[in-house]
PDB file of C-alpha atoms in Angstrom:
ATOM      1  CA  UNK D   1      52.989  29.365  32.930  1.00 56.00           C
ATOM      2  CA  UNK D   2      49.788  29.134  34.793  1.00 60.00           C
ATOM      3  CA  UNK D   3      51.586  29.913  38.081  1.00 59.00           C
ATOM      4  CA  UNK D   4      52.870  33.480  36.000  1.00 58.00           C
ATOM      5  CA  UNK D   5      49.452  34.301  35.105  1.00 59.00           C
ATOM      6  CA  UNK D   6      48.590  33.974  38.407  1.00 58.00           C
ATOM      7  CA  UNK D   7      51.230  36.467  39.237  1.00 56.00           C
ATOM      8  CA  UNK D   8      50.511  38.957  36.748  1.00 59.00           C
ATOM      9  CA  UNK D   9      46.896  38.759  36.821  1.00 58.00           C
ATOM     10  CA  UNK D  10      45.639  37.935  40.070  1.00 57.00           C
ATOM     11  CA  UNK D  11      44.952  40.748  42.377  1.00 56.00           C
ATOM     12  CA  UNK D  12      44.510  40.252  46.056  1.00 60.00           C
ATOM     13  CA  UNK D  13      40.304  39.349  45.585  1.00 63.00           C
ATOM     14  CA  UNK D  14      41.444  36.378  43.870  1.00 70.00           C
ATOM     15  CA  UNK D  15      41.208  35.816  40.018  1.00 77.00           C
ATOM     16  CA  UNK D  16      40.258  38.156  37.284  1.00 84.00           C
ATOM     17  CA  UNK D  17      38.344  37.750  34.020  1.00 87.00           C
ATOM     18  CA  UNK D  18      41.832  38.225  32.220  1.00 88.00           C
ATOM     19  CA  UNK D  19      42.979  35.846  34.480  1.00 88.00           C
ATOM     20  CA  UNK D  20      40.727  33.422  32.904  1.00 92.00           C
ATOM     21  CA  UNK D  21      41.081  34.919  29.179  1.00 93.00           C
ATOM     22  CA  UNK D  22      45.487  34.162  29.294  1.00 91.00           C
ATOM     23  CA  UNK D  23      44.752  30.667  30.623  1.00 93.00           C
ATOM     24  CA  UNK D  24      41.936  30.258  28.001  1.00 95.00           C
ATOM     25  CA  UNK D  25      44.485  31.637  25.060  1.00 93.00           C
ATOM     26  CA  UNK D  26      47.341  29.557  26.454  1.00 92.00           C
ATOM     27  CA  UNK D  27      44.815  26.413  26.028  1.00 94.00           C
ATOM     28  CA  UNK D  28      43.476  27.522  22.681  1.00 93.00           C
ATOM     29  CA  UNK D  29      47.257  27.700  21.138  1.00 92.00           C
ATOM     30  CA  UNK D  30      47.667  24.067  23.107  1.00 93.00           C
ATOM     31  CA  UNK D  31      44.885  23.186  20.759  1.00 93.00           C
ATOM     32  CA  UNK D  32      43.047  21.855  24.309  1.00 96.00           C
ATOM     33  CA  UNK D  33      39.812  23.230  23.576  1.00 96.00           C
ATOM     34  CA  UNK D  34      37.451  21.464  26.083  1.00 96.00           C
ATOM     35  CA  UNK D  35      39.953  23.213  29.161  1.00 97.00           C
ATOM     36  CA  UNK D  36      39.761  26.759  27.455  1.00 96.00           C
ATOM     37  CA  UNK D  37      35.942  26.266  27.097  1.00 96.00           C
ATOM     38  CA  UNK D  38      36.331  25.642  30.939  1.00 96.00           C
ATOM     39  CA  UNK D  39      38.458  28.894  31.579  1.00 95.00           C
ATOM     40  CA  UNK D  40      36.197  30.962  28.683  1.00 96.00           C
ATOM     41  CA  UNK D  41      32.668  30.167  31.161  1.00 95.00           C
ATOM     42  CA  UNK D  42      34.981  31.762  34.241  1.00 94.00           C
ATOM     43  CA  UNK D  43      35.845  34.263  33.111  1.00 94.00           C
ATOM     44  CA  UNK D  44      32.056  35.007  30.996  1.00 93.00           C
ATOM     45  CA  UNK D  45      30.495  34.755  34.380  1.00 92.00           C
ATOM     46  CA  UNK D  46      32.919  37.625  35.744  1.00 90.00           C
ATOM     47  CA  UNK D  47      32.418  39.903  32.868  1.00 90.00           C
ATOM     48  CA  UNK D  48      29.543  39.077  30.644  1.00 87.00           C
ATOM     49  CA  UNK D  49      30.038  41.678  28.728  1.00 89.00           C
ATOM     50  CA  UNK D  50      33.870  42.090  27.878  1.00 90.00           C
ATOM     51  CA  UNK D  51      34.075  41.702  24.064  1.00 92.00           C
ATOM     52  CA  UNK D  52      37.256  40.113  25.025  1.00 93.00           C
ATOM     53  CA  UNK D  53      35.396  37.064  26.250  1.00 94.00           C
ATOM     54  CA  UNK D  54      33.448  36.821  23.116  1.00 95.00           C
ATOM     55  CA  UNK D  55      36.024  37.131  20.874  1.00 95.00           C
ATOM     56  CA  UNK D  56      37.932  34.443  22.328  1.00 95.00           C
ATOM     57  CA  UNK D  57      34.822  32.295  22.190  1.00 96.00           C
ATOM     58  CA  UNK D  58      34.784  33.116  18.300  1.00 96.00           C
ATOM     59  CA  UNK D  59      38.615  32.229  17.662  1.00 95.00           C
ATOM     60  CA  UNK D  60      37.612  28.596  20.040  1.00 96.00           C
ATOM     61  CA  UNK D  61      34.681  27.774  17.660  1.00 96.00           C
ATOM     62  CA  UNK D  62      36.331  28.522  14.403  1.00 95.00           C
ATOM     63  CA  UNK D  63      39.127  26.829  15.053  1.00 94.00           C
ATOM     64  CA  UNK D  64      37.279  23.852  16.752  1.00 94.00           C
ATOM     65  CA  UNK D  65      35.649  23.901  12.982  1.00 95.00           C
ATOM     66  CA  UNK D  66      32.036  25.259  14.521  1.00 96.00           C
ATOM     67  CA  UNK D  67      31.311  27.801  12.353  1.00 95.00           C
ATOM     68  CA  UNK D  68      27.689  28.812  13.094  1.00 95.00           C
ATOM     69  CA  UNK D  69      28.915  29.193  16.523  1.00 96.00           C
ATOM     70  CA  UNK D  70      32.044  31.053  16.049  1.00 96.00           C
ATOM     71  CA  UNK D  71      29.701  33.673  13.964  1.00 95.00           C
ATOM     72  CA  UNK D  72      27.353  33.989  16.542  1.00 95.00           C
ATOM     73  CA  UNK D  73      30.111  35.669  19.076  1.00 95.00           C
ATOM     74  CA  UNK D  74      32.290  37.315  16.258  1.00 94.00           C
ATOM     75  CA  UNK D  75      28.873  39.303  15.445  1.00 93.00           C
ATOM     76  CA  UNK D  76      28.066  39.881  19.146  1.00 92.00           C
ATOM     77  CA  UNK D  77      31.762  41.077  19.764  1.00 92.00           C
ATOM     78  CA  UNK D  78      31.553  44.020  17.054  1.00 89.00           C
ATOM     79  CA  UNK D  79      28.657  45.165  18.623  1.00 88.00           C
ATOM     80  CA  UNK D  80      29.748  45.950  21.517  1.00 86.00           C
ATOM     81  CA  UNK D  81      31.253  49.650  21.313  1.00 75.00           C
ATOM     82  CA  UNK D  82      34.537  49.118  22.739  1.00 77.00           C
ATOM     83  CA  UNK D  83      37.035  46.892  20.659  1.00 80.00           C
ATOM     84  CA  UNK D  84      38.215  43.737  21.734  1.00 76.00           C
ATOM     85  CA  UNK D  85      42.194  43.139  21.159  1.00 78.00           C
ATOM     86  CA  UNK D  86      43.089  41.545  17.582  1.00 79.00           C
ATOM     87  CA  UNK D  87      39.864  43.371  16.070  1.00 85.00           C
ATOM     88  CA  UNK D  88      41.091  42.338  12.711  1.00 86.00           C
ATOM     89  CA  UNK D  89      41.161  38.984  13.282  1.00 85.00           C
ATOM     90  CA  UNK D  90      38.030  38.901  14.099  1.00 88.00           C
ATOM     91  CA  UNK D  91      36.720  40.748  11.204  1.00 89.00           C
ATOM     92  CA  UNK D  92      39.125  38.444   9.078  1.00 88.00           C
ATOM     93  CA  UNK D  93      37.325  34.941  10.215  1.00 89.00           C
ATOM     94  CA  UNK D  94      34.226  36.270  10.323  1.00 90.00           C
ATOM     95  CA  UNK D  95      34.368  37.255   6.966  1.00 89.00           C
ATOM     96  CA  UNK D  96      35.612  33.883   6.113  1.00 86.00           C
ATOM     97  CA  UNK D  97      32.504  32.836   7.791  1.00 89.00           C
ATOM     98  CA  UNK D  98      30.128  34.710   5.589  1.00 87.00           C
ATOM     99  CA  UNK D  99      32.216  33.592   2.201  1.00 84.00           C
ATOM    100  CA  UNK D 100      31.487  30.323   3.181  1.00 84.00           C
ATOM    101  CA  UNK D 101      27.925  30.635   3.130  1.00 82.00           C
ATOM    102  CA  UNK D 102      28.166  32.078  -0.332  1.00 74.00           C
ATOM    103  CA  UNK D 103      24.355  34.041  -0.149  1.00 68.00           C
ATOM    104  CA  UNK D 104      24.959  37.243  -2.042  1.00 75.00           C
ATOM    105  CA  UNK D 105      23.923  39.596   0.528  1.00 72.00           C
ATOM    106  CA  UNK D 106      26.312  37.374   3.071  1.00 75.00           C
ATOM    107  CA  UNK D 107      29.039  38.376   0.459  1.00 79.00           C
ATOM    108  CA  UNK D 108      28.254  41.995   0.950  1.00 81.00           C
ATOM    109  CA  UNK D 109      28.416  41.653   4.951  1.00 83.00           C
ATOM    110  CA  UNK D 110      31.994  39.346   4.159  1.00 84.00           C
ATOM    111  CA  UNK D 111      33.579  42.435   2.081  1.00 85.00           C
ATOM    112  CA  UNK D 112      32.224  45.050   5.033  1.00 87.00           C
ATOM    113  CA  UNK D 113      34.043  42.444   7.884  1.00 87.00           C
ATOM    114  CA  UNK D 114      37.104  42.381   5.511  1.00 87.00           C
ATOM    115  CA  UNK D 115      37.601  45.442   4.708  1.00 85.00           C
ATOM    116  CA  UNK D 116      37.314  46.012   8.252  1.00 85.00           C
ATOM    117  CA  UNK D 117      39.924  43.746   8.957  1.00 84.00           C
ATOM    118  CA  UNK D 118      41.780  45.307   6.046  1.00 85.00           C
ATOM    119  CA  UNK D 119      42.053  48.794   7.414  1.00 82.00           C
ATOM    120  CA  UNK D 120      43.073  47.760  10.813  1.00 82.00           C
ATOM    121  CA  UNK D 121      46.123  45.816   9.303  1.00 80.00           C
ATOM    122  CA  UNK D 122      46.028  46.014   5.762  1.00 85.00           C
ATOM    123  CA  UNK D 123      49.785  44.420   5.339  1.00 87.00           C
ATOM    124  CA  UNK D 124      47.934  40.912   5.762  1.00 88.00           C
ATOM    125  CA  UNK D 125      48.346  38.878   2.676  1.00 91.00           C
ATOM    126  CA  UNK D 126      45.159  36.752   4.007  1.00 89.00           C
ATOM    127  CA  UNK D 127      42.629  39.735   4.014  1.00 89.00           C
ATOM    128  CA  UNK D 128      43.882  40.802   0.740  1.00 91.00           C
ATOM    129  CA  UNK D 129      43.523  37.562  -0.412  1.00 91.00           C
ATOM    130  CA  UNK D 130      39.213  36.919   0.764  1.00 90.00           C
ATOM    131  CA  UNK D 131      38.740  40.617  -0.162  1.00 90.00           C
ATOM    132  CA  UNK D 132      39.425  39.196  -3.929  1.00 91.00           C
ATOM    133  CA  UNK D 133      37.683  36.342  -3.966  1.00 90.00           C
ATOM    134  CA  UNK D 134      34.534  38.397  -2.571  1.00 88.00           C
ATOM    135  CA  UNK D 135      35.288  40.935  -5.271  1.00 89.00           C
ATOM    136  CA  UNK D 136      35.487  38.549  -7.935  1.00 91.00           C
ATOM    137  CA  UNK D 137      32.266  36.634  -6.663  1.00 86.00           C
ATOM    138  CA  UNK D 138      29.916  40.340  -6.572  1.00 85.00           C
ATOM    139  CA  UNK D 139      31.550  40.739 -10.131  1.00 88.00           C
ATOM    140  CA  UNK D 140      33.851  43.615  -9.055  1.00 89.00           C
ATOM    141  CA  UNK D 141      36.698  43.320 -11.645  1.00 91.00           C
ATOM    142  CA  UNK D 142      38.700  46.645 -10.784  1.00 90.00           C
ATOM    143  CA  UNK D 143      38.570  45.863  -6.821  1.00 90.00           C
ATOM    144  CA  UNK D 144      39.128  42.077  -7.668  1.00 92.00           C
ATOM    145  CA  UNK D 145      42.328  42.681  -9.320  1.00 93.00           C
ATOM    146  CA  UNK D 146      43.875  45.365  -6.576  1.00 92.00           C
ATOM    147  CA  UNK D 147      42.832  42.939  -3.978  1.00 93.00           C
ATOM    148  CA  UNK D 148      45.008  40.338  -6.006  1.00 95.00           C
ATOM    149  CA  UNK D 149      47.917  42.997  -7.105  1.00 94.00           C
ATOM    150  CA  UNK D 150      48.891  43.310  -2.948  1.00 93.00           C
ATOM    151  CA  UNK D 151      47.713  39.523  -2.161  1.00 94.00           C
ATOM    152  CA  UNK D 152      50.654  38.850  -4.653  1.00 94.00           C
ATOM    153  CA  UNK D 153      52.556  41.657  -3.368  1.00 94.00           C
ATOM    154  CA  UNK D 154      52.736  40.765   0.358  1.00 94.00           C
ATOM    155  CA  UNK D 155      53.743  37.087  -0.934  1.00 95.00           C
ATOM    156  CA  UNK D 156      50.680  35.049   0.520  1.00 94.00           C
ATOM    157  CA  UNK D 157      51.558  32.106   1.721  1.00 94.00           C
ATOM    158  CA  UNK D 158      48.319  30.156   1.923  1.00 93.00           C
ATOM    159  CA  UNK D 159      49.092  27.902  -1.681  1.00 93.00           C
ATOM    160  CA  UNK D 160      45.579  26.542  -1.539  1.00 91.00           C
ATOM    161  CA  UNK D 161      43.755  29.955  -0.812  1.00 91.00           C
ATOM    162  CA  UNK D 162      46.102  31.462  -3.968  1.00 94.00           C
ATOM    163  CA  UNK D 163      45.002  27.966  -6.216  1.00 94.00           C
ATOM    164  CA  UNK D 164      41.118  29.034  -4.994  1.00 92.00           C
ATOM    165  CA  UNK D 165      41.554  33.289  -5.961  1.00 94.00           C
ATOM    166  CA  UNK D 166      42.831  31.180  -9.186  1.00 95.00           C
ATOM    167  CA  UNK D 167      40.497  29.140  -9.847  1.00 94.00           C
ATOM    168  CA  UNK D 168      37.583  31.634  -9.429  1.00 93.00           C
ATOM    169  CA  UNK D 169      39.232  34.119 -11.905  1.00 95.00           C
ATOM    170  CA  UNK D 170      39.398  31.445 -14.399  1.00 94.00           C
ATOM    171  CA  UNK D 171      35.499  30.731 -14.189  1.00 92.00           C
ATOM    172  CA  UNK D 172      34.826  34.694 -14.162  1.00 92.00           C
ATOM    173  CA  UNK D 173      37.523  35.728 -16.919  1.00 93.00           C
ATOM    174  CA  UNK D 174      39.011  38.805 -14.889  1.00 91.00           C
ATOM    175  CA  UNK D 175      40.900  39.406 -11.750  1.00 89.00           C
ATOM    176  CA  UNK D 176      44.152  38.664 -12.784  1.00 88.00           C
ATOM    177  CA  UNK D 177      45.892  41.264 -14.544  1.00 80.00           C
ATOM    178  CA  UNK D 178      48.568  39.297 -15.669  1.00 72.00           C
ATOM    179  CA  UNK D 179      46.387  37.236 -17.955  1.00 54.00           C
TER     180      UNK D 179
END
């Protein structure tokens, strides 16, 4: 597969930054993180500023379980004006991120990221799913139990994320309008 990539994306001045960015995905799905760190550094010092680059530095630190670090370049890729590939999975983790640190106004920044996330694909069970627990967290009952109507409704898979969204609207008493 490497030799491909180097087909595809290798013009005649040798490698390109998404040269560097399919190897670095390739290893990332490999689960070889210390090689698509390698290949994420190339192809940073050919384009510094491609949010590409940064997003794919995100998706290596959250799912390398380094949060803090994974927020730090999900943050800096949004900035950047033009949109990196797979915005809303960025949005999504990142406002994972900020519903793990459970400050309030962190939960406000979580339900802007998601709802982000949300309107770029909004037939994802999993956004659905954080957008109601941050809605049942800020006390939103009428968002909280939408949120839950299409988490149910697109048939989320994620058992322990659905025994979490029921656990919280057990200690709240709302967000489940089946009850």
């Amino acid at each position: 597969s490497e030799l491909l990539a180097h087909e595809l994306l290798c013009p005649q001045g040798g490698p390109s930054c998404e040269y560097y960015l399919v190897l670095a995905q390739t290893h990332i799905l490999k689960k070889d993180f210390a090689k698509a760190e390698e290949y994420l550094q190339q192809a940073a010092q050919m384009d510094y500023l491609s949010p590409n680059v940064w997003g794919l530095k995100g998706h290596l630190y959250f799912l390398s379980g380094n949060h803090a670090e994974a927020k730090a370049c999900y943050e800096r890729t949004i900035s950047f004006v033009v949109d990196a590939s797979e915005m809303h999975f960025i949005f999504l983790r990142l406002g994972l991120i900020y519903l793990e640190e459970k400050e309030l106004d962190e939960l406000t920044e979580a339900e802007d990221a998601l709802s982000e996330a949300n309107a770029l694909n909004n037939y994802n069970a999993e956004v659905w799913a954080y957008l109601a627990l941050v809605c049942l967290k800020v006390g939103r009952q009428l968002e909280a139990e939408q949120a839950y109507k299409y988490t149910k409704k697109l048939k989320l898979k994620d058992e322990a994320l659905l025994a979490e969204i029921h656990t919280v609207q057990e200690t709240v008493g709302f967000g489940n309008p089946s009850f």
